[in-house]
Amino acid sequence: MADARKRLDVIESRPIVGSPLKHDSAEKHVAGEALYIDDIAEPAGVAHAYIGLSTIAHGRLLSLDLSAVEAAPGVLSVLTAADIPGANDISSTHKHDEPVFATGAILHHGQPLFAVVADTREQARQAALLAKATYDEAPPLLDVAAARAAGSDLVTEPLKLERGDLAAALAASPRRLKGSMAIGGQDHFYLESQIALAIPGEDGDMLVQSSTQHPSEVQHMVAAVLGVGAHAVTIEVRRMGGGFGGKETQANLFACVAALAARKLKRPVKLRPDRDDDMVITGKRHDFVVDYEIGFDDDGRIHAVDAVYAARCGWNADLSGPVTDRALFHMDNCYFYPAVRARSEPLRTHTVSNTAFRGFGGPQGMVGAERFIEEVAFATGLDPLEVRKCNLYGGEGREVTPYHQPVEDMIAGEVIDELERCCDYRARQQAIRAFNRESPVIRRGIALTPVKFGISFTATWYNQAGALVHVYTDGTVALNHGGTEMGQGLCQKVAQVVAQAFGIGLGEIKITATTTGKVPNTSATAASSGSDLNGMAALDACETIKKRLTAFAAAHWQEKPEGIAFLPGRVRIGAREIDFVELVKAAYMARVQLSATGFYATPKIHWDRKAGRGHPFYYFAYGAAAAEVAIDTLTGEYKVERVDVLHDCGNSLNPAIDKGQIEGGFIQGMGWLTTEELVWDEKGRLKTHAPSTYKIPVASDRPRIFNVALLENAPNREHTIHRSKAVGEPPLMLAISVLHALSDAVASVGDHRFCPRLDAPATPERVLDAVDRVRSQAEAAR
């Protein structure tokens, strides 16, 4: 017991849950020792696959000559739709509109036509370029405007949220305005590209190592393509090199092609695309056009909002339905609209099918909401922060969202006030105004924006999780659950939950790879729900084992169950204390089961999409950020000088990891709203398909001063795991403050009399255009 006490002294001084502990793989990450799929020792006889792509964006495939591909050096096989024994479909919805390989219609540039398998990856890659396809080409519809003009169909049923008498409220509003905003998309740019390694087994079994956020969906897709039951397919993933939503459905193609090749050749097959092809093939964050009409009064209080959120969805449905739904769920952000109508318009275009991306439509909804606030502020001449405050949820009759869920935990006002105070916002704002009056070229701007983000899958059935916990006779524990690790620290957090439940050290917990062979029917690690769901499921398994151990100990030592407690490093049984391992060994000898499954289903949630009513979110996560920028009015270039963040994590499971998520999420959101611009040419070819043309933020783009704090003494009012709150997605939207700080700087050119209407991404070119536009408006008004 002395060794155990020495090992667990740190547990005595502070609980494991809530401690700022390092990521379980942190040292392996920086040392290059963390194993990703491409690092795993390749099995004997492994072959390599590559995908051949269409070279047009819209039309019909008339012929496909693969003879040169088949004759290329090292080529072992070529696969087309004719080689699929099961379904030529990897659609994640009931639409069945996403074939593995195209057979007739071509609906986007880079659509998969075939796959080639060769001895080496380079041989397969080169051979894939030798195909000769002939097409009947048609003009592509590439953006929202073109799709609308052509009367393009919708990829899925639109959603309408409505509350109050909109027409009457608009008519009675003292003031009204209309506007439109373009919001760009974003590539996931995960460090590890899509990849799959398929290993065939006996009796039609298939093991696939897949870089996926959704192992169960990949399992079902592979099974369907191979024409076997799900029980014959096992998907395994220890970690991903980033996901951000880009590996929720997008991993399906690569896993299915690798498995199809492995089945045909009866040998292991690996598939890893180049970065360029990865970016061409896979979906992005949806870009939107938001059209709006707002009714308001001279005090800046909004009376009515009518908004249409039109999205470029791409060539198939993918997740565009729920993404555009969530955009509407967040078109209010923190603000109450007495009368509101919000409609989605998920448009089909001849571009890659857009998909899940951190925030899942919520960021686009919030960007629209903050534009509404900005429009009202400039129209009334009021300070934007004051307009934000006066429209916050709260007060009699001001607590119901457009989807009729009451906001019961509204703390955005407290977060705003605390951040405003601690970052000295008002004094800095005055100093910036004074600086701008004396600076003809460099202009500074500042903005403080809040976040209210709903936590839960709006597809209610996904709000469940399973876990499997084994306790071995030496007191060590193996932990498995349905969540996937993509660098966000999920496995570390769940391990902390298990360690604290048993009173043992983290060194006694073995985090094992997520696999459909251990925990079935898992939900995607998405919607910021990983810790909420899997932490509770793991705790449920631990509690089951502890109940068995407690019952055994009570009988064995003749003590009452209430006199038995699992403490840090020991177990108290009446007046005696023993090591956890001693109790485990004794229980094993008495044939007590030391393994358990755990399960959790989120309570309280429900959603009626047809009615546009329900309680889709278990709770809301809040935050606020104040950003300060400097722009060059001659070039449009800018720097983010300072950012202050105050974020609500409830009772943080791990403050170090949560702060890392906030910092990373903010920078990713800043990139989306500033430098990351997706460009297609008139033929529908993606031109920004490499880091040379697609500009994610680099280290020098970070705010020069970056202060991040967690909201203290704010436990989640709902019964989440240790009263924590999700932190994966909400911080990304804190970066909206940068967009509005840039807008504030631009507005200074016209003495803050004209709304810059700065669209996203606010590239230097767009900033310069906005400066010129505001300057022209100011000169015309003289």
mmCIF file of N, CA and C in Angstrom, residues 90-93 212 214-222 235 248-250 252 319 462 516 522:
data_model
loop_
_atom_site.group_PDB
_atom_site.id
_atom_site.type_symbol
_atom_site.label_atom_id
_atom_site.label_comp_id
_atom_site.label_asym_id
_atom_site.label_seq_id
_atom_site.Cartn_x
_atom_site.Cartn_y
_atom_site.Cartn_z
ATOM 1 N N ILE A 90 -22.575 5.462 -50.886
ATOM 2 C CA ILE A 90 -22.015 5.783 -49.571
ATOM 3 C C ILE A 90 -22.686 7.025 -49.006
ATOM 4 N N SER A 91 -23.934 7.230 -49.371
ATOM 5 C CA SER A 91 -24.680 8.378 -48.874
ATOM 6 C C SER A 91 -24.972 8.213 -47.385
ATOM 7 N N SER A 92 -24.771 9.285 -46.644
ATOM 8 C CA SER A 92 -25.026 9.241 -45.207
ATOM 9 C C SER A 92 -26.485 9.551 -44.883
ATOM 10 N N THR A 93 -27.313 9.755 -45.910
ATOM 11 C CA THR A 93 -28.730 10.037 -45.696
ATOM 12 C C THR A 93 -29.562 9.030 -46.463
ATOM 13 N N THR A 212 -11.289 8.264 -39.103
ATOM 14 C CA THR A 212 -12.687 8.672 -39.142
ATOM 15 C C THR A 212 -13.183 9.120 -37.776
ATOM 16 N N HIS A 214 -16.370 8.779 -37.259
ATOM 17 C CA HIS A 214 -17.627 8.026 -37.141
ATOM 18 C C HIS A 214 -17.400 6.571 -37.532
ATOM 19 N N PRO A 215 -16.738 5.794 -36.682
ATOM 20 C CA PRO A 215 -16.433 4.403 -37.031
ATOM 21 C C PRO A 215 -17.659 3.567 -37.392
ATOM 22 N N SER A 216 -18.766 3.774 -36.709
ATOM 23 C CA SER A 216 -19.943 2.949 -36.994
ATOM 24 C C SER A 216 -20.515 3.237 -38.370
ATOM 25 N N GLU A 217 -20.498 4.514 -38.784
ATOM 26 C CA GLU A 217 -20.984 4.812 -40.131
ATOM 27 C C GLU A 217 -20.068 4.200 -41.181
ATOM 28 N N VAL A 218 -18.760 4.297 -40.984
ATOM 29 C CA VAL A 218 -17.833 3.679 -41.922
ATOM 30 C C VAL A 218 -18.063 2.172 -41.966
ATOM 31 N N GLN A 219 -18.295 1.575 -40.806
ATOM 32 C CA GLN A 219 -18.593 0.146 -40.744
ATOM 33 C C GLN A 219 -19.797 -0.205 -41.603
ATOM 34 N N HIS A 220 -20.857 0.559 -41.461
ATOM 35 C CA HIS A 220 -22.066 0.274 -42.228
ATOM 36 C C HIS A 220 -21.857 0.491 -43.717
ATOM 37 N N MET A 221 -21.097 1.516 -44.077
ATOM 38 C CA MET A 221 -20.846 1.788 -45.494
ATOM 39 C C MET A 221 -20.003 0.691 -46.129
ATOM 40 N N VAL A 222 -18.945 0.291 -45.452
ATOM 41 C CA VAL A 222 -18.094 -0.775 -45.968
ATOM 42 C C VAL A 222 -18.897 -2.063 -46.111
ATOM 43 N N ILE A 235 -14.105 -1.571 -37.730
ATOM 44 C CA ILE A 235 -13.407 -0.312 -37.972
ATOM 45 C C ILE A 235 -12.655 0.073 -36.711
ATOM 46 N N GLU A 248 -16.163 13.009 -40.669
ATOM 47 C CA GLU A 248 -17.415 12.440 -40.171
ATOM 48 C C GLU A 248 -18.063 11.572 -41.245
ATOM 49 N N THR A 249 -18.299 12.128 -42.426
ATOM 50 C CA THR A 249 -18.815 11.327 -43.544
ATOM 51 C C THR A 249 -17.777 11.155 -44.646
ATOM 52 N N GLN A 250 -16.808 12.047 -44.707
ATOM 53 C CA GLN A 250 -15.877 12.038 -45.833
ATOM 54 C C GLN A 250 -14.914 10.860 -45.811
ATOM 55 N N ASN A 252 -15.814 7.847 -45.509
ATOM 56 C CA ASN A 252 -16.505 6.672 -46.056
ATOM 57 C C ASN A 252 -15.900 6.216 -47.381
ATOM 58 N N LEU A 319 -24.545 16.021 -45.375
ATOM 59 C CA LEU A 319 -25.112 16.508 -44.115
ATOM 60 C C LEU A 319 -25.691 17.914 -44.251
ATOM 61 N N TYR A 462 -28.646 10.300 -32.133
ATOM 62 C CA TYR A 462 -27.197 10.266 -31.977
ATOM 63 C C TYR A 462 -26.738 10.601 -30.560
ATOM 64 N N THR A 516 -15.247 -0.743 -33.453
ATOM 65 C CA THR A 516 -16.629 -1.213 -33.488
ATOM 66 C C THR A 516 -16.760 -2.629 -32.962
ATOM 67 N N THR A 522 -21.938 3.236 -32.371
ATOM 68 C CA THR A 522 -21.484 4.489 -31.791
ATOM 69 C C THR A 522 -21.964 5.682 -32.613
#
